[in-house]
Amino acid sequence: MKLHSETSVIIIGAGVTGISASYYLAKHNIRHLLLEQTTDVGGIWTSQNWPGIRCDTDIIKYSYSFKPFLAKQRLVSGETISNYLHATSKEFQIMDKIVFGAKVERA
């Protein structure tokens, strides 16, 4: 595990909110780590992939202010959202701060 004494903040979960928290902490040079139980980022948008899954909110309202998701469609598929979260995590080096397979049992 990457956890060390210089880690100031631990984020539980690499879903939509965890990715956002990581971005803003990094922007302010705060050392942090994300603990993700699964093997991928994206939370529900990666783990749930049944046919026809989509967001019921306009994607621009669901996207990050630091990387707006501008789409031709207002309501996009779960796969599109998952791809957006992956691309954002890679672009902002958030993947480097994630420990996958880390189940938090208590805090």
Short mmCIF file of N, CA, C and O in Angstrom, two decimals:
data_model
loop_
_atom_site.label_atom_id
_atom_site.label_comp_id
_atom_site.label_asym_id
_atom_site.label_seq_id
_atom_site.Cartn_x
_atom_site.Cartn_y
_atom_site.Cartn_z
N MET A 1 0.83 -1.18 0.00
CA MET A 1 0.00 0.00 0.00
C MET A 1 0.88 1.24 0.00
O MET A 1 1.93 1.27 0.60
N LYS A 2 0.42 2.30 -0.65
CA LYS A 2 1.18 3.54 -0.80
C LYS A 2 1.11 4.44 0.42
O LYS A 2 1.74 5.48 0.45
N LEU A 3 0.34 4.09 1.43
CA LEU A 3 0.14 4.95 2.58
C LEU A 3 1.46 5.19 3.31
O LEU A 3 2.21 4.27 3.58
N HIS A 4 1.76 6.43 3.59
CA HIS A 4 2.97 6.77 4.32
C HIS A 4 2.71 7.99 5.20
O HIS A 4 1.65 8.62 5.12
N SER A 5 3.64 8.33 6.01
CA SER A 5 3.44 9.38 7.02
C SER A 5 3.18 10.77 6.42
O SER A 5 2.68 11.63 7.11
N GLU A 6 3.53 10.98 5.17
CA GLU A 6 3.31 12.29 4.56
C GLU A 6 1.91 12.45 3.97
O GLU A 6 1.59 13.49 3.42
N THR A 7 1.07 11.43 4.06
CA THR A 7 -0.29 11.51 3.55
C THR A 7 -1.13 12.29 4.56
O THR A 7 -1.24 11.91 5.71
N SER A 8 -1.70 13.40 4.11
CA SER A 8 -2.51 14.26 4.98
C SER A 8 -3.98 13.89 4.97
O SER A 8 -4.67 14.05 5.97
N VAL A 9 -4.47 13.42 3.81
CA VAL A 9 -5.89 13.14 3.64
C VAL A 9 -6.06 11.78 2.97
O VAL A 9 -5.34 11.46 2.03
N ILE A 10 -7.03 11.02 3.45
CA ILE A 10 -7.40 9.77 2.79
C ILE A 10 -8.82 9.92 2.29
O ILE A 10 -9.72 10.28 3.06
N ILE A 11 -9.01 9.65 1.03
CA ILE A 11 -10.33 9.70 0.40
C ILE A 11 -10.80 8.27 0.23
O ILE A 11 -10.06 7.42 -0.28
N ILE A 12 -12.02 7.99 0.63
CA ILE A 12 -12.56 6.65 0.49
C ILE A 12 -13.47 6.63 -0.73
O ILE A 12 -14.51 7.27 -0.76
N GLY A 13 -13.02 5.91 -1.75
CA GLY A 13 -13.79 5.76 -2.97
C GLY A 13 -13.30 6.62 -4.12
O GLY A 13 -13.05 7.81 -3.95
N ALA A 14 -13.14 6.00 -5.28
CA ALA A 14 -12.68 6.70 -6.49
C ALA A 14 -13.83 6.85 -7.48
O ALA A 14 -13.69 6.62 -8.67
N GLY A 15 -14.98 7.25 -6.93
CA GLY A 15 -16.12 7.56 -7.77
C GLY A 15 -16.11 9.03 -8.14
O GLY A 15 -15.07 9.70 -8.05
N VAL A 16 -17.24 9.55 -8.52
CA VAL A 16 -17.36 10.94 -8.97
C VAL A 16 -16.81 11.91 -7.91
O VAL A 16 -15.99 12.78 -8.22
N THR A 17 -17.23 11.76 -6.68
CA THR A 17 -16.82 12.69 -5.62
C THR A 17 -15.36 12.50 -5.23
O THR A 17 -14.65 13.48 -5.00
N GLY A 18 -14.91 11.26 -5.16
CA GLY A 18 -13.51 11.00 -4.81
C GLY A 18 -12.55 11.59 -5.83
O GLY A 18 -11.51 12.15 -5.48
N ILE A 19 -12.88 11.47 -7.10
CA ILE A 19 -12.06 12.03 -8.17
C ILE A 19 -12.00 13.56 -8.03
O ILE A 19 -10.93 14.16 -8.12
N SER A 20 -13.13 14.16 -7.77
CA SER A 20 -13.19 15.62 -7.59
C SER A 20 -12.36 16.05 -6.38
O SER A 20 -11.59 17.02 -6.46
N ALA A 21 -12.52 15.36 -5.27
CA ALA A 21 -11.76 15.70 -4.07
C ALA A 21 -10.27 15.60 -4.33
O ALA A 21 -9.50 16.48 -3.92
N SER A 22 -9.85 14.57 -5.04
CA SER A 22 -8.43 14.40 -5.35
C SER A 22 -7.91 15.56 -6.20
O SER A 22 -6.82 16.08 -5.95
N TYR A 23 -8.68 15.96 -7.19
CA TYR A 23 -8.27 17.08 -8.04
C TYR A 23 -8.01 18.34 -7.20
O TYR A 23 -6.97 18.98 -7.33
N TYR A 24 -8.97 18.70 -6.34
CA TYR A 24 -8.84 19.93 -5.58
C TYR A 24 -7.75 19.85 -4.51
O TYR A 24 -7.06 20.84 -4.25
N LEU A 25 -7.57 18.70 -3.91
CA LEU A 25 -6.47 18.55 -2.95
C LEU A 25 -5.13 18.71 -3.65
O LEU A 25 -4.23 19.40 -3.15
N ALA A 26 -4.98 18.07 -4.81
CA ALA A 26 -3.73 18.19 -5.57
C ALA A 26 -3.48 19.64 -5.99
O ALA A 26 -2.35 20.12 -5.94
N LYS A 27 -4.55 20.32 -6.40
CA LYS A 27 -4.42 21.72 -6.82
C LYS A 27 -3.86 22.59 -5.69
O LYS A 27 -3.18 23.57 -5.94
N HIS A 28 -4.14 22.21 -4.45
CA HIS A 28 -3.67 22.96 -3.29
C HIS A 28 -2.47 22.28 -2.63
O HIS A 28 -2.15 22.56 -1.48
N ASN A 29 -1.82 21.38 -3.38
CA ASN A 29 -0.61 20.70 -2.92
C ASN A 29 -0.78 19.97 -1.59
O ASN A 29 0.12 19.97 -0.74
N ILE A 30 -1.94 19.38 -1.40
CA ILE A 30 -2.20 18.59 -0.19
C ILE A 30 -2.01 17.12 -0.53
O ILE A 30 -2.68 16.59 -1.43
N ARG A 31 -1.09 16.48 0.17
CA ARG A 31 -0.80 15.07 -0.08
C ARG A 31 -1.99 14.22 0.34
O ARG A 31 -2.49 14.37 1.46
N HIS A 32 -2.40 13.36 -0.55
CA HIS A 32 -3.57 12.54 -0.28
C HIS A 32 -3.48 11.21 -1.00
O HIS A 32 -2.62 11.00 -1.85
N LEU A 33 -4.42 10.36 -0.65
CA LEU A 33 -4.48 9.02 -1.21
C LEU A 33 -5.94 8.63 -1.32
O LEU A 33 -6.75 8.99 -0.46
N LEU A 34 -6.29 7.94 -2.39
CA LEU A 34 -7.64 7.41 -2.54
C LEU A 34 -7.61 5.91 -2.31
O LEU A 34 -6.75 5.22 -2.85
N LEU A 35 -8.54 5.42 -1.51
CA LEU A 35 -8.68 3.99 -1.29
C LEU A 35 -9.94 3.54 -2.01
O LEU A 35 -11.04 4.04 -1.75
N GLU A 36 -9.79 2.62 -2.95
CA GLU A 36 -10.91 2.14 -3.77
C GLU A 36 -11.02 0.62 -3.62
O GLU A 36 -10.05 -0.10 -3.84
N GLN A 37 -12.20 0.17 -3.25
CA GLN A 37 -12.43 -1.26 -3.02
C GLN A 37 -12.35 -2.08 -4.31
O GLN A 37 -11.87 -3.20 -4.31
N THR A 38 -12.78 -1.51 -5.42
CA THR A 38 -12.80 -2.25 -6.67
C THR A 38 -11.47 -2.10 -7.40
O THR A 38 -10.50 -1.61 -6.84
N THR A 39 -11.46 -2.51 -8.65
CA THR A 39 -10.22 -2.45 -9.44
C THR A 39 -10.23 -1.34 -10.47
O THR A 39 -9.40 -1.32 -11.37
N ASP A 40 -11.19 -0.40 -10.33
CA ASP A 40 -11.31 0.65 -11.34
C ASP A 40 -11.92 1.91 -10.74
O ASP A 40 -12.54 1.86 -9.69
N VAL A 41 -11.76 3.03 -11.42
CA VAL A 41 -12.39 4.29 -11.01
C VAL A 41 -13.81 4.35 -11.58
O VAL A 41 -14.16 3.60 -12.47
N GLY A 42 -14.59 5.28 -11.07
CA GLY A 42 -15.90 5.53 -11.67
C GLY A 42 -17.08 5.18 -10.80
O GLY A 42 -18.21 5.51 -11.14
N GLY A 43 -16.85 4.50 -9.70
CA GLY A 43 -17.95 4.16 -8.81
C GLY A 43 -19.07 3.43 -9.52
O GLY A 43 -18.85 2.50 -10.30
N ILE A 44 -20.27 3.88 -9.26
CA ILE A 44 -21.47 3.23 -9.81
C ILE A 44 -21.47 3.19 -11.33
O ILE A 44 -21.99 2.28 -11.94
N TRP A 45 -20.85 4.19 -11.96
CA TRP A 45 -20.85 4.27 -13.41
C TRP A 45 -19.95 3.23 -14.06
O TRP A 45 -20.05 2.96 -15.25
N THR A 46 -19.05 2.65 -13.29
CA THR A 46 -18.21 1.58 -13.80
C THR A 46 -18.72 0.23 -13.34
O THR A 46 -18.72 -0.74 -14.09
N SER A 47 -19.21 0.15 -12.11
CA SER A 47 -19.65 -1.14 -11.56
C SER A 47 -21.01 -1.58 -12.07
O SER A 47 -21.30 -2.77 -12.14
N GLN A 48 -21.87 -0.64 -12.40
CA GLN A 48 -23.21 -0.98 -12.90
C GLN A 48 -23.29 -0.72 -14.39
O GLN A 48 -23.18 0.42 -14.82
N ASN A 49 -23.44 -1.76 -15.17
CA ASN A 49 -23.43 -1.58 -16.63
C ASN A 49 -24.57 -2.31 -17.32
O ASN A 49 -24.39 -2.86 -18.38
N TRP A 50 -25.75 -2.31 -16.70
CA TRP A 50 -26.87 -2.97 -17.34
C TRP A 50 -27.30 -2.22 -18.59
O TRP A 50 -27.06 -1.02 -18.72
N PRO A 51 -27.95 -2.92 -19.51
CA PRO A 51 -28.34 -2.28 -20.79
C PRO A 51 -29.23 -1.06 -20.57
O PRO A 51 -30.18 -1.10 -19.79
N GLY A 52 -28.88 0.02 -21.21
CA GLY A 52 -29.68 1.23 -21.17
C GLY A 52 -29.42 2.16 -20.00
O GLY A 52 -30.06 3.20 -19.88
N ILE A 53 -28.46 1.82 -19.13
CA ILE A 53 -28.18 2.71 -17.99
C ILE A 53 -27.72 4.06 -18.50
O ILE A 53 -26.95 4.16 -19.45
N ARG A 54 -28.27 5.11 -17.89
CA ARG A 54 -27.88 6.47 -18.26
C ARG A 54 -28.17 7.39 -17.10
O ARG A 54 -28.88 7.04 -16.17
N CYS A 55 -27.64 8.57 -17.17
CA CYS A 55 -27.85 9.59 -16.14
C CYS A 55 -29.16 10.31 -16.45
O CYS A 55 -29.47 10.59 -17.60
N ASP A 56 -29.93 10.61 -15.40
CA ASP A 56 -31.19 11.33 -15.62
C ASP A 56 -31.05 12.83 -15.39
O ASP A 56 -32.01 13.55 -15.23
N THR A 57 -29.81 13.29 -15.37
CA THR A 57 -29.48 14.71 -15.20
C THR A 57 -28.64 15.15 -16.39
O THR A 57 -27.82 14.39 -16.88
N ASP A 58 -28.84 16.37 -16.84
CA ASP A 58 -28.00 16.89 -17.93
C ASP A 58 -26.54 16.68 -17.59
O ASP A 58 -26.09 17.04 -16.49
N ILE A 59 -25.77 16.14 -18.51
CA ILE A 59 -24.38 15.80 -18.24
C ILE A 59 -23.54 17.02 -17.86
O ILE A 59 -22.63 16.91 -17.05
N ILE A 60 -23.85 18.17 -18.38
CA ILE A 60 -23.05 19.36 -18.03
C ILE A 60 -23.18 19.67 -16.53
O ILE A 60 -22.24 20.12 -15.89
N LYS A 61 -24.32 19.38 -15.92
CA LYS A 61 -24.52 19.59 -14.49
C LYS A 61 -23.82 18.52 -13.66
O LYS A 61 -23.55 18.71 -12.49
N TYR A 62 -23.56 17.39 -14.26
CA TYR A 62 -22.97 16.24 -13.59
C TYR A 62 -21.45 16.22 -13.75
O TYR A 62 -20.77 15.46 -13.11
N SER A 63 -20.93 17.08 -14.62
CA SER A 63 -19.50 17.05 -14.91
C SER A 63 -18.75 18.01 -14.00
O SER A 63 -19.33 18.81 -13.28
N TYR A 64 -17.42 17.91 -14.06
CA TYR A 64 -16.56 18.73 -13.21
C TYR A 64 -16.38 20.12 -13.78
O TYR A 64 -16.23 20.30 -14.98
N SER A 65 -16.30 21.11 -12.89
CA SER A 65 -16.06 22.48 -13.32
C SER A 65 -14.67 22.63 -13.94
O SER A 65 -14.47 23.44 -14.84
N PHE A 66 -13.73 21.80 -13.50
CA PHE A 66 -12.37 21.88 -14.03
C PHE A 66 -12.20 21.10 -15.33
O PHE A 66 -11.18 21.22 -15.99
N LYS A 67 -13.21 20.33 -15.73
CA LYS A 67 -13.20 19.63 -17.01
C LYS A 67 -14.66 19.40 -17.44
O LYS A 67 -15.19 18.30 -17.32
N PRO A 68 -15.31 20.45 -17.90
CA PRO A 68 -16.71 20.31 -18.30
C PRO A 68 -16.88 19.27 -19.40
O PRO A 68 -16.06 19.16 -20.30
N PHE A 69 -17.95 18.51 -19.30
CA PHE A 69 -18.26 17.50 -20.29
C PHE A 69 -19.29 18.11 -21.24
O PHE A 69 -20.45 18.28 -20.89
N LEU A 70 -18.84 18.46 -22.41
CA LEU A 70 -19.72 19.07 -23.40
C LEU A 70 -20.12 18.00 -24.40
O LEU A 70 -19.29 17.53 -25.17
N ALA A 71 -21.38 17.62 -24.37
CA ALA A 71 -21.87 16.55 -25.24
C ALA A 71 -23.02 17.07 -26.09
O ALA A 71 -23.70 18.03 -25.73
N LYS A 72 -23.23 16.41 -27.21
CA LYS A 72 -24.36 16.78 -28.08
C LYS A 72 -25.68 16.37 -27.43
O LYS A 72 -26.69 17.03 -27.61
N GLN A 73 -25.65 15.28 -26.66
CA GLN A 73 -26.84 14.81 -25.97
C GLN A 73 -26.84 15.36 -24.55
O GLN A 73 -25.80 15.54 -23.94
N ARG A 74 -28.02 15.61 -24.02
CA ARG A 74 -28.13 16.08 -22.64
C ARG A 74 -28.05 14.92 -21.66
O ARG A 74 -27.45 15.05 -20.60
N LEU A 75 -28.67 13.80 -21.98
CA LEU A 75 -28.67 12.63 -21.12
C LEU A 75 -27.81 11.56 -21.79
O LEU A 75 -28.16 11.07 -22.86
N VAL A 76 -26.68 11.22 -21.17
CA VAL A 76 -25.74 10.31 -21.80
C VAL A 76 -25.74 8.95 -21.09
O VAL A 76 -26.21 8.82 -19.96
N SER A 77 -25.17 7.98 -21.76
CA SER A 77 -25.14 6.61 -21.24
C SER A 77 -24.15 6.47 -20.09
O SER A 77 -23.22 7.27 -19.93
N GLY A 78 -24.35 5.42 -19.32
CA GLY A 78 -23.42 5.10 -18.24
C GLY A 78 -22.02 4.85 -18.76
O GLY A 78 -21.03 5.24 -18.13
N GLU A 79 -21.91 4.22 -19.92
CA GLU A 79 -20.60 3.96 -20.52
C GLU A 79 -19.89 5.28 -20.85
O GLU A 79 -18.69 5.42 -20.61
N THR A 80 -20.62 6.25 -21.36
CA THR A 80 -20.05 7.56 -21.68
C THR A 80 -19.55 8.25 -20.42
O THR A 80 -18.45 8.82 -20.40
N ILE A 81 -20.32 8.16 -19.35
CA ILE A 81 -19.91 8.76 -18.08
C ILE A 81 -18.68 8.06 -17.54
O ILE A 81 -17.73 8.71 -17.09
N SER A 82 -18.66 6.75 -17.59
CA SER A 82 -17.51 5.97 -17.13
C SER A 82 -16.25 6.36 -17.91
O SER A 82 -15.18 6.57 -17.32
N ASN A 83 -16.38 6.49 -19.22
CA ASN A 83 -15.24 6.90 -20.05
C ASN A 83 -14.75 8.31 -19.67
O ASN A 83 -13.55 8.56 -19.64
N TYR A 84 -15.67 9.20 -19.40
CA TYR A 84 -15.33 10.57 -18.98
C TYR A 84 -14.56 10.54 -17.65
O TYR A 84 -13.55 11.23 -17.49
N LEU A 85 -15.02 9.75 -16.70
CA LEU A 85 -14.35 9.65 -15.40
C LEU A 85 -12.96 9.05 -15.53
O LEU A 85 -12.02 9.50 -14.88
N HIS A 86 -12.81 8.04 -16.40
CA HIS A 86 -11.50 7.46 -16.65
C HIS A 86 -10.55 8.49 -17.28
O HIS A 86 -9.41 8.64 -16.83
N ALA A 87 -11.02 9.17 -18.29
CA ALA A 87 -10.19 10.16 -18.98
C ALA A 87 -9.78 11.28 -18.04
O ALA A 87 -8.62 11.72 -18.04
N THR A 88 -10.70 11.74 -17.21
CA THR A 88 -10.40 12.80 -16.25
C THR A 88 -9.36 12.33 -15.24
O THR A 88 -8.41 13.05 -14.93
N SER A 89 -9.53 11.12 -14.74
CA SER A 89 -8.58 10.57 -13.75
C SER A 89 -7.18 10.44 -14.33
O SER A 89 -6.20 10.70 -13.64
N LYS A 90 -7.11 10.05 -15.58
CA LYS A 90 -5.79 9.93 -16.23
C LYS A 90 -5.19 11.30 -16.52
O LYS A 90 -4.02 11.54 -16.26
N GLU A 91 -5.99 12.21 -17.06
CA GLU A 91 -5.49 13.53 -17.43
C GLU A 91 -4.90 14.29 -16.25
O GLU A 91 -3.90 14.98 -16.37
N PHE A 92 -5.52 14.16 -15.09
CA PHE A 92 -5.08 14.91 -13.91
C PHE A 92 -4.25 14.06 -12.94
O PHE A 92 -4.09 14.43 -11.78
N GLN A 93 -3.71 12.96 -13.41
CA GLN A 93 -2.83 12.06 -12.64
C GLN A 93 -3.46 11.58 -11.33
O GLN A 93 -2.76 11.31 -10.35
N ILE A 94 -4.76 11.44 -11.32
CA ILE A 94 -5.45 10.95 -10.13
C ILE A 94 -5.23 9.45 -9.98
O ILE A 94 -5.15 8.94 -8.86
N MET A 95 -5.08 8.74 -11.08
CA MET A 95 -4.85 7.29 -11.03
C MET A 95 -3.63 6.96 -10.18
O MET A 95 -3.60 5.93 -9.50
N ASP A 96 -2.62 7.82 -10.19
CA ASP A 96 -1.39 7.59 -9.45
C ASP A 96 -1.59 7.64 -7.94
O ASP A 96 -0.74 7.19 -7.18
N LYS A 97 -2.69 8.20 -7.50
CA LYS A 97 -2.95 8.37 -6.07
C LYS A 97 -3.93 7.34 -5.53
O LYS A 97 -4.35 7.43 -4.37
N ILE A 98 -4.31 6.35 -6.35
CA ILE A 98 -5.33 5.38 -5.95
C ILE A 98 -4.72 4.05 -5.57
O ILE A 98 -3.85 3.53 -6.28
N VAL A 99 -5.18 3.51 -4.45
CA VAL A 99 -4.86 2.14 -4.07
C VAL A 99 -6.11 1.32 -4.35
O VAL A 99 -7.14 1.48 -3.69
N PHE A 100 -6.05 0.49 -5.39
CA PHE A 100 -7.18 -0.35 -5.75
C PHE A 100 -7.21 -1.61 -4.89
O PHE A 100 -6.18 -2.07 -4.41
N GLY A 101 -8.39 -2.16 -4.71
CA GLY A 101 -8.55 -3.36 -3.90
C GLY A 101 -8.40 -3.09 -2.41
O GLY A 101 -8.12 -4.01 -1.64
N ALA A 102 -8.60 -1.85 -2.00
CA ALA A 102 -8.46 -1.47 -0.59
C ALA A 102 -9.84 -1.33 0.02
O ALA A 102 -10.53 -0.34 -0.20
N LYS A 103 -10.25 -2.32 0.76
CA LYS A 103 -11.55 -2.29 1.42
C LYS A 103 -11.41 -1.64 2.79
O LYS A 103 -10.63 -2.09 3.63
N VAL A 104 -12.16 -0.57 3.03
CA VAL A 104 -12.14 0.11 4.31
C VAL A 104 -13.20 -0.53 5.18
O VAL A 104 -14.39 -0.53 4.84
N GLU A 105 -12.77 -1.09 6.29
CA GLU A 105 -13.70 -1.77 7.18
C GLU A 105 -14.13 -0.92 8.36
O GLU A 105 -15.15 -1.17 8.97
N ARG A 106 -13.34 0.08 8.70
CA ARG A 106 -13.72 1.01 9.74
C ARG A 106 -12.88 2.27 9.63
O ARG A 106 -11.80 2.24 9.06
N ALA A 107 -13.42 3.35 10.16
CA ALA A 107 -12.68 4.61 10.11
C ALA A 107 -12.97 5.41 11.37
O ALA A 107 -13.97 5.21 12.03
#
